[in-house]
PDB file of C-alpha atoms in Angstrom:
ATOM      1  CA  GLN A   1      -0.815 -10.714  16.026  1.00 69.00           C
ATOM      2  CA  PRO A   2      -1.971  -9.670  12.534  1.00 74.00           C
ATOM      3  CA  LEU A   3       0.766  -9.240   9.947  1.00 77.00           C
ATOM      4  CA  TRP A   4      -0.738  -5.849   9.110  1.00 80.00           C
ATOM      5  CA  PRO A   5      -3.330  -3.806  11.052  1.00 85.00           C
ATOM      6  CA  SER A   6      -6.571  -4.066   9.079  1.00 89.00           C
ATOM      7  CA  GLU A   7      -7.603  -0.487   9.893  1.00 89.00           C
ATOM      8  CA  LYS A   8      -4.532   0.721   7.986  1.00 89.00           C
ATOM      9  CA  PHE A   9      -5.603  -1.140   4.857  1.00 92.00           C
ATOM     10  CA  SER A  10      -9.294  -0.332   4.702  1.00 95.00           C
ATOM     11  CA  THR A  11     -11.287   1.491   2.042  1.00 96.00           C
ATOM     12  CA  ASP A  12     -12.266   5.023   2.956  1.00 96.00           C
ATOM     13  CA  LEU A  13     -15.919   5.862   2.255  1.00 96.00           C
ATOM     14  CA  LEU A  14     -14.861   8.835   0.121  1.00 96.00           C
ATOM     15  CA  ASN A  15     -12.587   6.607  -1.954  1.00 96.00           C
ATOM     16  CA  PHE A  16     -15.651   5.148  -3.702  1.00 96.00           C
ATOM     17  CA  VAL A  17     -16.162   8.471  -5.483  1.00 95.00           C
ATOM     18  CA  VAL A  18     -12.784  10.211  -5.054  1.00 96.00           C
ATOM     19  CA  PRO A  19      -9.972   8.860  -7.277  1.00 96.00           C
ATOM     20  CA  THR A  20      -6.341   8.691  -6.215  1.00 95.00           C
ATOM     21  CA  PRO A  21      -3.398   9.912  -8.344  1.00 95.00           C
ATOM     22  CA  THR A  22      -3.345   6.518 -10.065  1.00 95.00           C
ATOM     23  CA  ASN A  23      -6.131   8.046 -12.163  1.00 96.00           C
ATOM     24  CA  LEU A  24      -5.751  11.166 -14.246  1.00 96.00           C
ATOM     25  CA  ALA A  25      -8.709  12.757 -12.450  1.00 95.00           C
ATOM     26  CA  GLY A  26      -7.033  12.020  -9.126  1.00 95.00           C
ATOM     27  CA  THR A  27      -4.167  14.365  -9.987  1.00 95.00           C
ATOM     28  CA  ILE A  28      -6.497  17.373  -9.657  1.00 95.00           C
ATOM     29  CA  PRO A  29      -5.062  19.208  -6.599  1.00 94.00           C
ATOM     30  CA  GLY A  30      -8.306  19.224  -4.607  1.00 95.00           C
ATOM     31  CA  LEU A  31      -8.939  15.526  -5.124  1.00 95.00           C
ATOM     32  CA  ALA A  32      -5.282  14.677  -4.496  1.00 94.00           C
ATOM     33  CA  ARG A  33      -5.427  16.424  -1.114  1.00 94.00           C
ATOM     34  CA  ILE A  34      -8.472  14.380  -0.128  1.00 95.00           C
ATOM     35  CA  SER A  35      -7.068  11.021  -1.281  1.00 95.00           C
ATOM     36  CA  ALA A  36      -3.809  11.716   0.577  1.00 94.00           C
ATOM     37  CA  ASN A  37      -5.782  11.270   3.810  1.00 93.00           C
ATOM     38  CA  PHE A  38      -6.848   7.728   2.950  1.00 94.00           C
ATOM     39  CA  THR A  39      -5.126   4.992   4.936  1.00 90.00           C
ATOM     40  CA  GLY A  40      -2.622   2.560   3.474  1.00 85.00           C
ATOM     41  CA  THR A  41      -0.333   3.019   0.521  1.00 85.00           C
ATOM     42  CA  VAL A  42      -1.429   4.271  -2.878  1.00 86.00           C
ATOM     43  CA  MET A  43      -1.545   0.643  -4.063  1.00 85.00           C
ATOM     44  CA  GLU A  44      -4.176  -0.164  -1.424  1.00 88.00           C
ATOM     45  CA  ARG A  45      -6.385   2.902  -1.986  1.00 92.00           C
ATOM     46  CA  ASN A  46      -8.339   1.046  -4.626  1.00 92.00           C
ATOM     47  CA  GLY A  47     -11.972   1.728  -3.770  1.00 94.00           C
ATOM     48  CA  PHE A  48     -12.688   4.148  -6.609  1.00 96.00           C
ATOM     49  CA  ILE A  49     -15.746   3.403  -8.756  1.00 95.00           C
ATOM     50  CA  ALA A  50     -16.644   6.148 -11.206  1.00 93.00           C
ATOM     51  CA  LEU A  51     -19.709   8.076 -10.075  1.00 94.00           C
ATOM     52  CA  PRO A  52     -21.607   7.462 -13.349  1.00 95.00           C
ATOM     53  CA  LEU A  53     -21.283   3.716 -12.745  1.00 96.00           C
ATOM     54  CA  ILE A  54     -22.635   4.082  -9.220  1.00 96.00           C
ATOM     55  CA  LEU A  55     -25.617   6.082 -10.488  1.00 95.00           C
ATOM     56  CA  ILE A  56     -26.238   3.514 -13.219  1.00 96.00           C
ATOM     57  CA  ALA A  57     -26.147   0.691 -10.660  1.00 95.00           C
ATOM     58  CA  ILE A  58     -28.596   2.497  -8.372  1.00 95.00           C
ATOM     59  CA  GLY A  59     -31.019   3.238 -11.205  1.00 94.00           C
ATOM     60  CA  TRP A  60     -30.845  -0.280 -12.636  1.00 95.00           C
ATOM     61  CA  ALA A  61     -31.303  -1.881  -9.198  1.00 95.00           C
ATOM     62  CA  ARG A  62     -34.415   0.186  -8.486  1.00 94.00           C
ATOM     63  CA  ARG A  63     -36.011  -0.855 -11.772  1.00 93.00           C
ATOM     64  CA  HIS A  64     -35.080  -4.560 -11.534  1.00 94.00           C
ATOM     65  CA  TRP A  65     -35.066  -5.112  -7.767  1.00 94.00           C
ATOM     66  CA  LYS A  66     -37.659  -7.898  -7.883  1.00 93.00           C
ATOM     67  CA  GLU A  67     -35.446  -9.980 -10.179  1.00 94.00           C
ATOM     68  CA  PRO A  68     -33.164 -12.599  -8.495  1.00 95.00           C
ATOM     69  CA  LEU A  69     -30.141 -11.469 -10.526  1.00 95.00           C
ATOM     70  CA  SER A  70     -30.558  -7.913  -9.308  1.00 95.00           C
ATOM     71  CA  LYS A  71     -30.729  -8.964  -5.683  1.00 95.00           C
ATOM     72  CA  ALA A  72     -27.710 -11.224  -6.049  1.00 95.00           C
ATOM     73  CA  LEU A  73     -25.575  -8.515  -7.650  1.00 96.00           C
ATOM     74  CA  VAL A  74     -26.639  -5.662  -5.390  1.00 95.00           C
ATOM     75  CA  ILE A  75     -26.590  -7.505  -2.064  1.00 96.00           C
ATOM     76  CA  SER A  76     -23.238  -9.188  -2.713  1.00 95.00           C
ATOM     77  CA  THR A  77     -21.731  -5.863  -3.814  1.00 96.00           C
ATOM     78  CA  LEU A  78     -22.992  -4.023  -0.728  1.00 96.00           C
ATOM     79  CA  VAL A  79     -21.815  -6.757   1.650  1.00 96.00           C
ATOM     80  CA  ILE A  80     -18.345  -6.927   0.109  1.00 96.00           C
ATOM     81  CA  SER A  81     -18.050  -3.137  -0.001  1.00 96.00           C
ATOM     82  CA  VAL A  82     -18.905  -2.869   3.698  1.00 97.00           C
ATOM     83  CA  CYS A  83     -16.308  -5.541   4.479  1.00 96.00           C
ATOM     84  CA  ALA A  84     -13.747  -3.692   2.349  1.00 96.00           C
ATOM     85  CA  MET A  85     -14.185  -0.635   4.571  1.00 96.00           C
ATOM     86  CA  GLY A  86     -12.616  -2.624   7.398  1.00 94.00           C
ATOM     87  CA  PRO A  87     -13.246  -2.582  11.146  1.00 95.00           C
ATOM     88  CA  TYR A  88     -14.241   1.100  11.260  1.00 95.00           C
ATOM     89  CA  LEU A  89     -16.075   3.407   8.899  1.00 96.00           C
ATOM     90  CA  GLN A  90     -13.446   5.913   7.814  1.00 95.00           C
ATOM     91  CA  VAL A  91     -14.305   9.220   6.200  1.00 96.00           C
ATOM     92  CA  ASN A  92     -11.407  11.308   4.940  1.00 94.00           C
ATOM     93  CA  GLY A  93      -9.053   9.153   7.002  1.00 92.00           C
ATOM     94  CA  LEU A  94     -10.950   9.567  10.278  1.00 93.00           C
ATOM     95  CA  PRO A  95     -12.625   6.550  11.971  1.00 94.00           C
ATOM     96  CA  ILE A  96     -16.317   7.218  12.692  1.00 94.00           C
ATOM     97  CA  PHE A  97     -17.888   4.034  14.110  1.00 93.00           C
ATOM     98  CA  PRO A  98     -17.315   0.237  14.141  1.00 95.00           C
ATOM     99  CA  LEU A  99     -18.237  -1.998  11.223  1.00 96.00           C
ATOM    100  CA  PRO A 100     -18.829  -5.790  11.047  1.00 95.00           C
ATOM    101  CA  TRP A 101     -15.222  -6.446   9.959  1.00 95.00           C
ATOM    102  CA  LEU A 102     -14.174  -5.657  13.528  1.00 94.00           C
ATOM    103  CA  ALA A 103     -15.369  -9.155  14.488  1.00 93.00           C
ATOM    104  CA  ILE A 104     -13.297 -10.690  11.673  1.00 91.00           C
ATOM    105  CA  THR A 105     -10.108  -9.235  13.150  1.00 90.00           C
ATOM    106  CA  HIS A 106     -10.439 -11.659  16.083  1.00 88.00           C
ATOM    107  CA  LEU A 107     -10.751 -14.820  13.978  1.00 90.00           C
ATOM    108  CA  PRO A 108      -7.782 -17.137  13.231  1.00 89.00           C
ATOM    109  CA  PHE A 109      -6.246 -16.711   9.775  1.00 88.00           C
ATOM    110  CA  LEU A 110      -8.833 -14.116   8.699  1.00 88.00           C
ATOM    111  CA  GLU A 111      -7.248 -11.660  11.122  1.00 88.00           C
ATOM    112  CA  HIS A 112      -4.425 -11.349   8.587  1.00 89.00           C
ATOM    113  CA  ALA A 113      -6.720 -10.405   5.683  1.00 91.00           C
ATOM    114  CA  LEU A 114      -6.508  -6.866   4.323  1.00 92.00           C
ATOM    115  CA  PRO A 115     -10.067  -5.533   3.839  1.00 95.00           C
ATOM    116  CA  SER A 116      -9.215  -3.102   1.048  1.00 94.00           C
ATOM    117  CA  ARG A 117      -8.218  -5.955  -1.248  1.00 94.00           C
ATOM    118  CA  LEU A 118     -11.829  -7.114  -1.347  1.00 95.00           C
ATOM    119  CA  MET A 119     -12.406  -4.159  -3.681  1.00 95.00           C
ATOM    120  CA  VAL A 120     -11.369  -6.324  -6.626  1.00 93.00           C
ATOM    121  CA  PHE A 121     -14.909  -7.787  -6.557  1.00 95.00           C
ATOM    122  CA  PRO A 122     -17.462  -4.899  -6.467  1.00 95.00           C
ATOM    123  CA  PRO A 123     -16.297  -3.464  -9.827  1.00 94.00           C
ATOM    124  CA  LEU A 124     -17.038  -6.829 -11.439  1.00 95.00           C
ATOM    125  CA  ALA A 125     -20.664  -6.696 -10.301  1.00 95.00           C
ATOM    126  CA  VAL A 126     -20.941  -3.040 -11.303  1.00 96.00           C
ATOM    127  CA  ALA A 127     -19.563  -3.924 -14.748  1.00 95.00           C
ATOM    128  CA  VAL A 128     -22.268  -6.566 -15.192  1.00 96.00           C
ATOM    129  CA  ILE A 129     -24.947  -4.085 -14.143  1.00 96.00           C
ATOM    130  CA  ALA A 130     -23.571  -1.415 -16.503  1.00 96.00           C
ATOM    131  CA  SER A 131     -23.589  -3.905 -19.371  1.00 96.00           C
ATOM    132  CA  LEU A 132     -27.219  -4.803 -18.706  1.00 95.00           C
ATOM    133  CA  TRP A 133     -28.095  -1.108 -18.495  1.00 95.00           C
ATOM    134  CA  LEU A 134     -26.381  -0.316 -21.791  1.00 95.00           C
ATOM    135  CA  VAL A 135     -28.287  -2.985 -23.739  1.00 94.00           C
ATOM    136  CA  ASP A 136     -31.633  -1.978 -22.233  1.00 92.00           C
ATOM    137  CA  PRO A 137     -33.603  -0.343 -25.089  1.00 91.00           C
ATOM    138  CA  GLU A 138     -35.634   1.694 -22.596  1.00 90.00           C
ATOM    139  CA  ASN A 139     -32.596   3.848 -21.803  1.00 91.00           C
ATOM    140  CA  ARG A 140     -32.014   6.797 -24.124  1.00 92.00           C
ATOM    141  CA  ARG A 141     -29.001   6.632 -26.406  1.00 93.00           C
ATOM    142  CA  GLU A 142     -27.880  10.153 -25.489  1.00 94.00           C
ATOM    143  CA  ILE A 143     -27.744   9.275 -21.787  1.00 94.00           C
ATOM    144  CA  LYS A 144     -25.730   6.153 -22.542  1.00 95.00           C
ATOM    145  CA  VAL A 145     -23.171   8.126 -24.555  1.00 95.00           C
ATOM    146  CA  VAL A 146     -22.762  10.768 -21.831  1.00 96.00           C
ATOM    147  CA  ALA A 147     -22.478   8.120 -19.099  1.00 95.00           C
ATOM    148  CA  LEU A 148     -19.876   6.157 -21.049  1.00 94.00           C
ATOM    149  CA  ALA A 149     -17.820   9.239 -21.866  1.00 96.00           C
ATOM    150  CA  ALA A 150     -17.857  10.435 -18.247  1.00 96.00           C
ATOM    151  CA  THR A 151     -16.912   6.985 -16.976  1.00 96.00           C
ATOM    152  CA  VAL A 152     -13.969   6.653 -19.355  1.00 95.00           C
ATOM    153  CA  LEU A 153     -12.778  10.171 -18.541  1.00 96.00           C
ATOM    154  CA  LEU A 154     -12.873   9.545 -14.788  1.00 95.00           C
ATOM    155  CA  MET A 155     -11.149   6.171 -15.037  1.00 95.00           C
ATOM    156  CA  LEU A 156      -8.275   7.168 -17.318  1.00 96.00           C
ATOM    157  CA  PRO A 157      -4.968   6.203 -15.685  1.00 95.00           C
ATOM    158  CA  ASN A 158      -2.333   8.734 -14.732  1.00 95.00           C
ATOM    159  CA  PRO A 159      -0.342   9.245 -17.963  1.00 94.00           C
ATOM    160  CA  LEU A 160       2.828  10.528 -16.265  1.00 91.00           C
ATOM    161  CA  ALA A 161       5.626   7.985 -16.542  1.00 86.00           C
ATOM    162  CA  ASP A 162       7.298   9.382 -13.409  1.00 86.00           C
ATOM    163  CA  PHE A 163       4.322   8.230 -11.339  1.00 89.00           C
ATOM    164  CA  TRP A 164       4.713   4.591 -12.360  1.00 90.00           C
ATOM    165  CA  ALA A 165       8.511   4.347 -12.415  1.00 86.00           C
ATOM    166  CA  THR A 166      11.118   4.847  -9.707  1.00 78.00           C
ATOM    167  CA  PRO A 167      14.761   5.492 -10.656  1.00 79.00           C
ATOM    168  CA  MET A 168      17.077   2.914  -9.114  1.00 78.00           C
ATOM    169  CA  GLY A 169      20.342   4.820  -8.737  1.00 79.00           C
ATOM    170  CA  THR A 170      22.299   1.728  -7.688  1.00 87.00           C
ATOM    171  CA  PRO A 171      25.553   2.779  -5.962  1.00 89.00           C
ATOM    172  CA  GLN A 172      28.721   2.137  -7.957  1.00 89.00           C
ATOM    173  CA  PHE A 173      29.941  -0.107  -5.140  1.00 92.00           C
ATOM    174  CA  PHE A 174      27.549  -2.803  -6.369  1.00 91.00           C
ATOM    175  CA  THR A 175      28.061  -2.343 -10.106  1.00 88.00           C
ATOM    176  CA  ASP A 176      31.866  -2.160 -10.432  1.00 90.00           C
ATOM    177  CA  GLY A 177      32.761  -5.380  -8.623  1.00 90.00           C
ATOM    178  CA  SER A 178      33.682  -3.744  -5.289  1.00 92.00           C
ATOM    179  CA  ALA A 179      30.898  -5.536  -3.421  1.00 92.00           C
ATOM    180  CA  GLN A 180      32.155  -8.961  -4.503  1.00 92.00           C
ATOM    181  CA  LYS A 181      35.677  -7.912  -3.486  1.00 92.00           C
ATOM    182  CA  TYR A 182      34.908  -6.684   0.024  1.00 92.00           C
ATOM    183  CA  LEU A 183      31.902  -8.827   0.941  1.00 92.00           C
ATOM    184  CA  SER A 184      31.249 -12.549   1.096  1.00 91.00           C
ATOM    185  CA  ARG A 185      28.100 -14.632   1.187  1.00 91.00           C
ATOM    186  CA  LYS A 186      28.671 -15.078   4.928  1.00 92.00           C
ATOM    187  CA  ASP A 187      28.577 -11.350   5.656  1.00 93.00           C
ATOM    188  CA  VAL A 188      25.419 -10.036   7.322  1.00 93.00           C
ATOM    189  CA  VAL A 189      25.012  -6.448   6.121  1.00 94.00           C
ATOM    190  CA  LEU A 190      22.954  -3.564   7.473  1.00 93.00           C
ATOM    191  CA  THR A 191      21.953  -1.507   4.424  1.00 92.00           C
ATOM    192  CA  LEU A 192      20.737   2.074   4.637  1.00 92.00           C
ATOM    193  CA  PRO A 193      18.216   3.362   3.536  1.00 92.00           C
ATOM    194  CA  TRP A 194      16.329   0.842   5.605  1.00 90.00           C
ATOM    195  CA  GLY A 195      14.062  -1.864   4.204  1.00 87.00           C
ATOM    196  CA  ILE A 196      11.128  -0.538   2.196  1.00 84.00           C
ATOM    197  CA  ASN A 197      12.708   2.936   2.037  1.00 86.00           C
ATOM    198  CA  GLY A 198      15.639   1.700  -0.049  1.00 88.00           C
ATOM    199  CA  HIS A 199      16.640  -0.715  -2.810  1.00 89.00           C
ATOM    200  CA  SER A 200      18.916  -3.077  -0.909  1.00 90.00           C
ATOM    201  CA  MET A 201      17.252  -6.144  -2.419  1.00 91.00           C
ATOM    202  CA  ASP A 202      18.260  -4.867  -5.861  1.00 91.00           C
ATOM    203  CA  TRP A 203      21.770  -4.249  -4.576  1.00 92.00           C
ATOM    204  CA  GLN A 204      21.933  -7.912  -3.644  1.00 91.00           C
ATOM    205  CA  ALA A 205      20.818  -8.913  -7.120  1.00 91.00           C
ATOM    206  CA  GLU A 206      23.386  -6.604  -8.750  1.00 90.00           C
ATOM    207  CA  CYS A 207      26.272  -8.315  -6.967  1.00 91.00           C
ATOM    208  CA  GLY A 208      24.957 -11.844  -7.402  1.00 91.00           C
ATOM    209  CA  MET A 209      23.659 -12.227  -3.832  1.00 93.00           C
ATOM    210  CA  CYS A 210      27.154 -11.582  -2.488  1.00 92.00           C
ATOM    211  CA  PHE A 211      25.925 -10.808   1.046  1.00 94.00           C
ATOM    212  CA  ARG A 212      23.132 -11.472   3.497  1.00 93.00           C
ATOM    213  CA  ASN A 213      20.788  -8.544   4.048  1.00 92.00           C
ATOM    214  CA  VAL A 214      19.459  -7.977   7.559  1.00 91.00           C
ATOM    215  CA  ALA A 215      17.180  -5.163   6.348  1.00 86.00           C
ATOM    216  CA  GLY A 216      15.748  -6.975   3.342  1.00 85.00           C
ATOM    217  CA  TRP A 217      12.171  -6.139   2.376  1.00 83.00           C
ATOM    218  CA  THR A 218       9.917  -8.907   1.059  1.00 81.00           C
ATOM    219  CA  GLY A 219       6.585  -7.294   1.903  1.00 77.00           C
ATOM    220  CA  MET A 220       7.123  -7.421   5.647  1.00 75.00           C
ATOM    221  CA  GLU A 221       9.976  -7.373   8.144  1.00 76.00           C
ATOM    222  CA  ARG A 222      10.994 -10.432  10.106  1.00 78.00           C
ATOM    223  CA  PHE A 223       9.919 -10.239  13.746  1.00 78.00           C
ATOM    224  CA  GLU A 224      13.529 -10.750  14.850  1.00 80.00           C
ATOM    225  CA  VAL A 225      14.355  -7.460  13.106  1.00 83.00           C
ATOM    226  CA  ARG A 226      11.300  -5.253  13.534  1.00 80.00           C
ATOM    227  CA  ARG A 227      11.121  -5.890  17.287  1.00 84.00           C
ATOM    228  CA  TRP A 228      14.230  -3.739  17.684  1.00 87.00           C
ATOM    229  CA  PRO A 229      13.555  -0.022  18.363  1.00 88.00           C
ATOM    230  CA  ILE A 230      16.418   0.947  16.046  1.00 89.00           C
ATOM    231  CA  ALA A 231      14.342  -0.423  13.146  1.00 86.00           C
ATOM    232  CA  ASN A 232      11.734   2.293  13.770  1.00 84.00           C
ATOM    233  CA  TYR A 233      14.517   4.868  14.008  1.00 86.00           C
ATOM    234  CA  PHE A 234      15.898   3.904  10.600  1.00 87.00           C
ATOM    235  CA  GLY A 235      12.336   3.910   9.285  1.00 81.00           C
ATOM    236  CA  GLY A 236      11.934   7.593  10.154  1.00 78.00           C
ATOM    237  CA  SER A 237      11.124   7.800  13.882  1.00 75.00           C
ATOM    238  CA  HIS A 238      13.059  10.454  15.823  1.00 74.00           C
ATOM    239  CA  ASP A 239      12.105   9.724  19.446  1.00 78.00           C
ATOM    240  CA  LEU A 240      14.539   6.885  20.147  1.00 80.00           C
ATOM    241  CA  PRO A 241      16.607   7.419  23.333  1.00 85.00           C
ATOM    242  CA  GLU A 242      20.296   6.475  23.190  1.00 86.00           C
ATOM    243  CA  PRO A 243      20.304   5.358  19.546  1.00 85.00           C
ATOM    244  CA  GLU A 244      24.015   4.523  19.771  1.00 87.00           C
ATOM    245  CA  LEU A 245      23.382   1.848  22.409  1.00 89.00           C
ATOM    246  CA  GLN A 246      20.313   0.613  20.558  1.00 89.00           C
ATOM    247  CA  LEU A 247      22.383   0.272  17.392  1.00 91.00           C
ATOM    248  CA  LYS A 248      25.178  -1.617  19.142  1.00 91.00           C
ATOM    249  CA  ALA A 249      22.678  -4.064  20.632  1.00 91.00           C
ATOM    250  CA  PHE A 250      21.037  -4.580  17.247  1.00 92.00           C
ATOM    251  CA  LEU A 251      24.329  -5.166  15.438  1.00 91.00           C
ATOM    252  CA  ALA A 252      25.582  -7.604  18.054  1.00 91.00           C
ATOM    253  CA  ASN A 253      22.387  -9.631  18.342  1.00 91.00           C
ATOM    254  CA  ASN A 254      21.937  -9.922  14.589  1.00 90.00           C
ATOM    255  CA  ALA A 255      25.604 -10.757  13.918  1.00 91.00           C
ATOM    256  CA  VAL A 256      25.997  -7.814  11.537  1.00 92.00           C
ATOM    257  CA  THR A 257      29.468  -7.735  10.012  1.00 91.00           C
ATOM    258  CA  ALA A 258      29.189  -4.693   7.712  1.00 91.00           C
ATOM    259  CA  VAL A 259      27.189  -1.496   7.299  1.00 92.00           C
ATOM    260  CA  ILE A 260      26.560   0.076   3.885  1.00 92.00           C
ATOM    261  CA  VAL A 261      25.167   3.600   3.531  1.00 92.00           C
ATOM    262  CA  ASP A 262      23.964   5.116   0.272  1.00 91.00           C
ATOM    263  CA  ASP A 263      25.579   8.572   0.322  1.00 90.00           C
ATOM    264  CA  SER A 264      23.019   9.917  -2.146  1.00 88.00           C
ATOM    265  CA  ASP A 265      20.245   9.614   0.447  1.00 88.00           C
ATOM    266  CA  PRO A 266      19.297  12.867   2.260  1.00 89.00           C
ATOM    267  CA  HIS A 267      19.700  11.133   5.639  1.00 89.00           C
ATOM    268  CA  ALA A 268      23.147   9.692   4.871  1.00 89.00           C
ATOM    269  CA  GLY A 269      24.903  12.294   7.039  1.00 90.00           C
ATOM    270  CA  ASP A 270      22.849  11.362  10.100  1.00 87.00           C
ATOM    271  CA  TRP A 271      23.583   7.676   9.587  1.00 88.00           C
ATOM    272  CA  HIS A 272      27.323   8.290   9.173  1.00 89.00           C
ATOM    273  CA  ARG A 273      27.378  10.292  12.412  1.00 88.00           C
ATOM    274  CA  LEU A 274      25.493   7.542  14.208  1.00 87.00           C
ATOM    275  CA  MET A 275      27.952   4.930  12.978  1.00 88.00           C
ATOM    276  CA  ALA A 276      30.936   7.116  13.875  1.00 87.00           C
ATOM    277  CA  SER A 277      29.676   7.468  17.449  1.00 81.00           C
ATOM    278  CA  THR A 278      29.928   3.695  17.829  1.00 78.00           C
ATOM    279  CA  GLY A 279      33.391   3.461  16.326  1.00 75.00           C
ATOM    280  CA  ILE A 280      32.035   1.809  13.168  1.00 67.00           C
ATOM    281  CA  ALA A 281      33.100   2.940   9.710  1.00 61.00           C
ATOM    282  CA  SER A 282      30.311   2.930   7.122  1.00 59.00           C
TER     283      SER A 282
END
């Protein structure tokens, strides 16, 4: 099966003109509410091309359509953009109808490709078109200045440092030598928060890889781990029946020898109660 579902990492049609909070313009409340509906993580919502650039590309293509360069740039950009939208046309997060990428999802190897990452290419073609448009003497200087200013304004990155940085807050257990004292390199540890929701990989680095991490996050979860229902429970699901039994089965089958809970996490109390119900101290 695909490592990631392609429909979850596809470019929304609105994302071509609506920026995400990675841009300063995307922090405007109305635009932020729209971009929040796009699929994937904020790192994958990368379809934004400033509207002035799109208008420039359309105008330039109409004037130079008979030229081979124009056809090459425009056709390749359209084809790649359609592929980047994935197996279904999505508008504001809602799938509308199938797209050609749906056939790609059934091909070996290519089934693992994430469509949204194709969006690294269309901006290159648009940049070439914009450059040709800017040096064209037939275009008025005033229009060029306005188009450039609007483009720069729309593409400015989010200046807030808090958006780009995440505080670590490594528990003292890993910084004062306690981890090396109580754990060994043979210990298999269940760390909570789970996987991508926490910083357990950094905890390992802090203590010199003094334990083995069953919930480590390297971009994906091992099948042997994510096939367990308790993994979804720790990830935020709340509809797991008999979580105590599910946890015991998971711990036994993965040879877990220790459980570490970050008490600063809002869900720490729930995890402690779950561990206590199994007779395990965390």
